[in-house]
CSV table of N, CA and C in Angstrom, one decimal:
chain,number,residue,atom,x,y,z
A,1,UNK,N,21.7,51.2,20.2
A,1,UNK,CA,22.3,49.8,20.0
A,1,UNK,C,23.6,49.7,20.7
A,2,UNK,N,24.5,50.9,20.7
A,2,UNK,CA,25.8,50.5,21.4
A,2,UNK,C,25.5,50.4,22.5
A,3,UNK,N,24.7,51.3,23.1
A,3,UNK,CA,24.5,51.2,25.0
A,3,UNK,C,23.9,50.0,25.4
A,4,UNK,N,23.3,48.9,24.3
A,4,UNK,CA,22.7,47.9,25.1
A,4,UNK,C,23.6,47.0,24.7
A,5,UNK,N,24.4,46.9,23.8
A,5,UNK,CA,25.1,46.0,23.5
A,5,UNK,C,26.8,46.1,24.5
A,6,UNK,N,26.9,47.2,24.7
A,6,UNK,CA,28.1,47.2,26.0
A,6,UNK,C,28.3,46.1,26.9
A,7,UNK,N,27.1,46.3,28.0
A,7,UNK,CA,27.2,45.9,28.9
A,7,UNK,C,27.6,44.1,28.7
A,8,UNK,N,27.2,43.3,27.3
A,8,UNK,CA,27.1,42.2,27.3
A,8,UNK,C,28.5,41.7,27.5
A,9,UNK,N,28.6,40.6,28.5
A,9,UNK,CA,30.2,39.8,27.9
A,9,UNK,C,30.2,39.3,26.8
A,10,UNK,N,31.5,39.3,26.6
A,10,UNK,CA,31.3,38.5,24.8
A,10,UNK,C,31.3,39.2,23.8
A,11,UNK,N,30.6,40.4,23.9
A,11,UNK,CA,30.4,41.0,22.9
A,11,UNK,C,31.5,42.5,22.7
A,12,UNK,N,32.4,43.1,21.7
A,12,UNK,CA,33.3,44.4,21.9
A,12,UNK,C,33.0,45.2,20.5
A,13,UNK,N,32.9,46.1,21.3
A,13,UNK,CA,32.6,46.9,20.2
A,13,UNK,C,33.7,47.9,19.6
A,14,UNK,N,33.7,48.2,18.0
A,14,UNK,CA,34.5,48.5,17.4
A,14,UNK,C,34.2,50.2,17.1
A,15,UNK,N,33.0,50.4,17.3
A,15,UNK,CA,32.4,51.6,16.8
A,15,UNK,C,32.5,52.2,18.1
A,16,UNK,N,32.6,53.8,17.5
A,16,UNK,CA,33.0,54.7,18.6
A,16,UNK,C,31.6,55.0,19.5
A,17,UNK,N,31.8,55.2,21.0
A,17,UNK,CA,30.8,55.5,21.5
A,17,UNK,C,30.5,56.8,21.9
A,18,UNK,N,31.5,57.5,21.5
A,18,UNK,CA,31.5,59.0,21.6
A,18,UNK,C,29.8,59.6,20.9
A,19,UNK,N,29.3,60.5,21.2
A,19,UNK,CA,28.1,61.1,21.0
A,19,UNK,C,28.7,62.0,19.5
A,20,UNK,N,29.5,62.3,19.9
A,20,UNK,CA,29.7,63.5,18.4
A,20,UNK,C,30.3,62.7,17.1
A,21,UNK,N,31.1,61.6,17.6
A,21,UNK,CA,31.4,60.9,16.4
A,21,UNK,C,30.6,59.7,16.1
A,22,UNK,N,29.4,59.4,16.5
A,22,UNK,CA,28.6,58.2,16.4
A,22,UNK,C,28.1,58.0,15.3
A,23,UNK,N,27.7,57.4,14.8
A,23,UNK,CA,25.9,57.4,13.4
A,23,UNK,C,25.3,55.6,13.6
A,24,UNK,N,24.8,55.7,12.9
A,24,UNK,CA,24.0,54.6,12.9
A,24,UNK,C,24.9,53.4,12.6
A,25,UNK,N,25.8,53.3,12.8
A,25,UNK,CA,26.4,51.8,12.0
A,25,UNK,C,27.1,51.5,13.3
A,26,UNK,N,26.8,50.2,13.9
A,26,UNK,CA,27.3,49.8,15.1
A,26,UNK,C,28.4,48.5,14.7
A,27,UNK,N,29.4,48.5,14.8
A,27,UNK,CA,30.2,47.7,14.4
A,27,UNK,C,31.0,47.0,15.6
A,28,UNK,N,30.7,45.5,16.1
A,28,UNK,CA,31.4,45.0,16.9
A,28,UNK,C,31.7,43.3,16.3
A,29,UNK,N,32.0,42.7,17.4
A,29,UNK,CA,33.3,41.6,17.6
A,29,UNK,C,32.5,40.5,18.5
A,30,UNK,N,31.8,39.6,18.4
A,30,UNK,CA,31.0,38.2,19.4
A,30,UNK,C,31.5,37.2,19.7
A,31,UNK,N,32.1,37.2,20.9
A,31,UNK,CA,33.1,36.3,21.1
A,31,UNK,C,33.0,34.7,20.6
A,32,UNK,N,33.8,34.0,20.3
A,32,UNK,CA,33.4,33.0,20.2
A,32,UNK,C,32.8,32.2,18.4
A,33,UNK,N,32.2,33.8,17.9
A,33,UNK,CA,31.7,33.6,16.9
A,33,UNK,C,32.7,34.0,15.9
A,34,UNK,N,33.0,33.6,14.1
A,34,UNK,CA,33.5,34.2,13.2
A,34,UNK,C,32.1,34.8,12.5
A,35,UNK,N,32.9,36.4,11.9
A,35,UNK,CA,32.0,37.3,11.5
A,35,UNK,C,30.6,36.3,11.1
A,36,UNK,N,31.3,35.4,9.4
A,36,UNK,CA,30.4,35.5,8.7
A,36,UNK,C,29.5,33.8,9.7
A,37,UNK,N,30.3,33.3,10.5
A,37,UNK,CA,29.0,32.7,11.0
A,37,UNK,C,28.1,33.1,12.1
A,38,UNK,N,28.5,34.1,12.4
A,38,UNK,CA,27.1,35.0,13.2
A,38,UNK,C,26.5,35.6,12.2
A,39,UNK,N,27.0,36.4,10.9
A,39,UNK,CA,25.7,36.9,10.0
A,39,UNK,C,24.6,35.8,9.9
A,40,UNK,N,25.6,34.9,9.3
A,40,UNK,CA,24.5,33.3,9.1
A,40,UNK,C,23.5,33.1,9.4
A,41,UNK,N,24.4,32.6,11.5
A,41,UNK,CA,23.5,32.2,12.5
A,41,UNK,C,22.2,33.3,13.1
A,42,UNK,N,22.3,34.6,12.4
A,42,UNK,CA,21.6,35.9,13.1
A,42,UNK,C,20.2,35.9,12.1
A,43,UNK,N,21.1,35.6,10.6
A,43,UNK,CA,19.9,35.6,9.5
A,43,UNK,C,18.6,34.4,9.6
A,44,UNK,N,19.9,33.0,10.0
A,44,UNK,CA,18.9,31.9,9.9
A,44,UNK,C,17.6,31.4,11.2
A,45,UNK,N,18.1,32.1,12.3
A,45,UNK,CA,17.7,32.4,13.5
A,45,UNK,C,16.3,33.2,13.9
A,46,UNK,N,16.6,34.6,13.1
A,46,UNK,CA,15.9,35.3,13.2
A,46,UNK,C,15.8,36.3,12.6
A,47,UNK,N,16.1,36.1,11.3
A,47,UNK,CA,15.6,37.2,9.7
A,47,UNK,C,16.5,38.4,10.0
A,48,UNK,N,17.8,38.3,11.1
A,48,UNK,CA,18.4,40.1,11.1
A,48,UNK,C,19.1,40.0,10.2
A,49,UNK,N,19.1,40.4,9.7
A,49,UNK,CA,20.4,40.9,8.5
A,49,UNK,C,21.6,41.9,9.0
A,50,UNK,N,22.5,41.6,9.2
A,50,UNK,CA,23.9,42.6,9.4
A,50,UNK,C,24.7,42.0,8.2
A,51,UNK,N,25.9,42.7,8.4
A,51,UNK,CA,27.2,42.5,7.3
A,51,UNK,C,28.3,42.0,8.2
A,52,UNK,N,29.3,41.7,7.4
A,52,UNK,CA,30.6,41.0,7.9
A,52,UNK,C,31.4,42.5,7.3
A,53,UNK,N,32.6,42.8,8.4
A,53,UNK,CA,33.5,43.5,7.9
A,53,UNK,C,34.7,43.1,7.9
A,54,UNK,N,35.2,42.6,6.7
A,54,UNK,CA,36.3,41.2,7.3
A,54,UNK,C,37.6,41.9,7.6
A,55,UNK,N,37.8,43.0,7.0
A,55,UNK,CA,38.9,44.2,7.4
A,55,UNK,C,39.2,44.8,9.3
A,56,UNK,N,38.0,44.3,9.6
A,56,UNK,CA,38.1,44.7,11.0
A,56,UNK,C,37.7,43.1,11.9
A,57,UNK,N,37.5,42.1,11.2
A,57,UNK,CA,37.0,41.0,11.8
A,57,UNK,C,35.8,41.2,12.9
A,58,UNK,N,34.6,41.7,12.0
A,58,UNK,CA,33.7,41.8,12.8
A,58,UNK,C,32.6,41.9,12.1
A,59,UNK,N,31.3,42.0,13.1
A,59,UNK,CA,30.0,42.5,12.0
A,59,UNK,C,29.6,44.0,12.3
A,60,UNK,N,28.5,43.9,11.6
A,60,UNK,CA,28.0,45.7,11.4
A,60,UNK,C,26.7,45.7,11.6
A,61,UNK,N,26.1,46.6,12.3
A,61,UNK,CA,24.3,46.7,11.7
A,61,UNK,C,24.2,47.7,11.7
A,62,UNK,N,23.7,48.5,10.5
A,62,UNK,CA,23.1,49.5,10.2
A,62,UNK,C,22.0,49.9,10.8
A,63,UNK,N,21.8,50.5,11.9
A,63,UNK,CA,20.2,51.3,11.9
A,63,UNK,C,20.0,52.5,11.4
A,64,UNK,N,18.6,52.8,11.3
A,64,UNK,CA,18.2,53.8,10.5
A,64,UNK,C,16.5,54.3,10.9
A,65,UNK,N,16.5,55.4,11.1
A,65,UNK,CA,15.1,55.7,11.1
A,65,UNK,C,13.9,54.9,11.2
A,66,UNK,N,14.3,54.2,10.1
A,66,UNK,CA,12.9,53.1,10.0
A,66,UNK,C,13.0,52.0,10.8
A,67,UNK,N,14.4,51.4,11.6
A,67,UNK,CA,14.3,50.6,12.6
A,67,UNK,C,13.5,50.9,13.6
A,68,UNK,N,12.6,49.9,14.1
A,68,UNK,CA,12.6,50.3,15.7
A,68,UNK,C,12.5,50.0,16.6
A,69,UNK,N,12.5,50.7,18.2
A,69,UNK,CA,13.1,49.8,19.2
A,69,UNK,C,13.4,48.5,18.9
A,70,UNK,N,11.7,47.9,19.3
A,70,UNK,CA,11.9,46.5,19.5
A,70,UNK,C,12.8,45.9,18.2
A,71,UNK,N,12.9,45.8,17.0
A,71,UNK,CA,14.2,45.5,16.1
A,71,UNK,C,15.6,45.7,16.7
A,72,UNK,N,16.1,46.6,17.2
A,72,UNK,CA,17.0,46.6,18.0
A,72,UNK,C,17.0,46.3,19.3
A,73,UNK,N,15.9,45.7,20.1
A,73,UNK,CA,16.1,44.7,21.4
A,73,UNK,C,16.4,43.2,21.0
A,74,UNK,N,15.4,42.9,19.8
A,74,UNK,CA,15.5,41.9,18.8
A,74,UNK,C,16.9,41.1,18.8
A,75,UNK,N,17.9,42.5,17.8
A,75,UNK,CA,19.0,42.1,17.8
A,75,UNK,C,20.0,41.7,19.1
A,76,UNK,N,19.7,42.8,20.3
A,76,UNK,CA,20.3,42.7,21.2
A,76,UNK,C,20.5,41.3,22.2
A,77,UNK,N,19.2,40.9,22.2
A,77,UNK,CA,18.8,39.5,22.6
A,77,UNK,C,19.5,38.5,21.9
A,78,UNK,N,19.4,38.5,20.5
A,78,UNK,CA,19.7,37.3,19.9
A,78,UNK,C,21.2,37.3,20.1
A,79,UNK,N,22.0,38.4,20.2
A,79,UNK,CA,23.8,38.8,20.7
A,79,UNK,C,23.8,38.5,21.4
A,80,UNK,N,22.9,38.2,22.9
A,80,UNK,CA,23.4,38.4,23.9
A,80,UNK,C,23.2,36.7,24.2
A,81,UNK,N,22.5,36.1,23.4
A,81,UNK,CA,21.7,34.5,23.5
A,81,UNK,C,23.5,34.0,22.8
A,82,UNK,N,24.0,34.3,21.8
A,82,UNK,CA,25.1,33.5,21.2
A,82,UNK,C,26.1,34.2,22.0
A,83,UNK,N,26.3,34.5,23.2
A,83,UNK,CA,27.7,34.7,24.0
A,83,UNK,C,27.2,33.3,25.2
A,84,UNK,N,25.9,33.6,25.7
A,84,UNK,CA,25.9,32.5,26.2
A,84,UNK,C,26.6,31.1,26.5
């Protein structure tokens, strides 16, 4: 998720991309957007669920094992559709 989410304009990511300090929780910043109205616009859109982290002014998504690919091109798309 971080490596497809980089390249986007608009989008900054808060989570480390380091390999050894990484885990599943990708935490970035959509330009343009406030946290909790991208959760909103992401849920109402297209059923993703992320969180708001209002301490860092951003959202979160958790992946996990059970996600897959296409769930996370899903998301990447619909991030990359609201920088537009």
């Amino acid at each position: 998720l971080k490596e497809l989410l980089t390249p986007i304009q608009g989008v900054t990511l808060a989570s480390p991309t380091n390999q050894s300090m990484s885990c599943g929780l990708t935490t970035f910043r959509i330009s343009g957007w406030e946290p909790d109205q991208a959760v909103s616009k992401l849920w109402e859109d297209h059923k993703i669920v992320i969180r708001q982290v209002r301490e860092l002014t951003a959202v979160r998504a958790s992946t996990h094992v059970f996600n897959t690919e296409d769930e996370v091109d899903q998301l990447v798309q619909a991030v990359s559709d609201m920088v537009r």
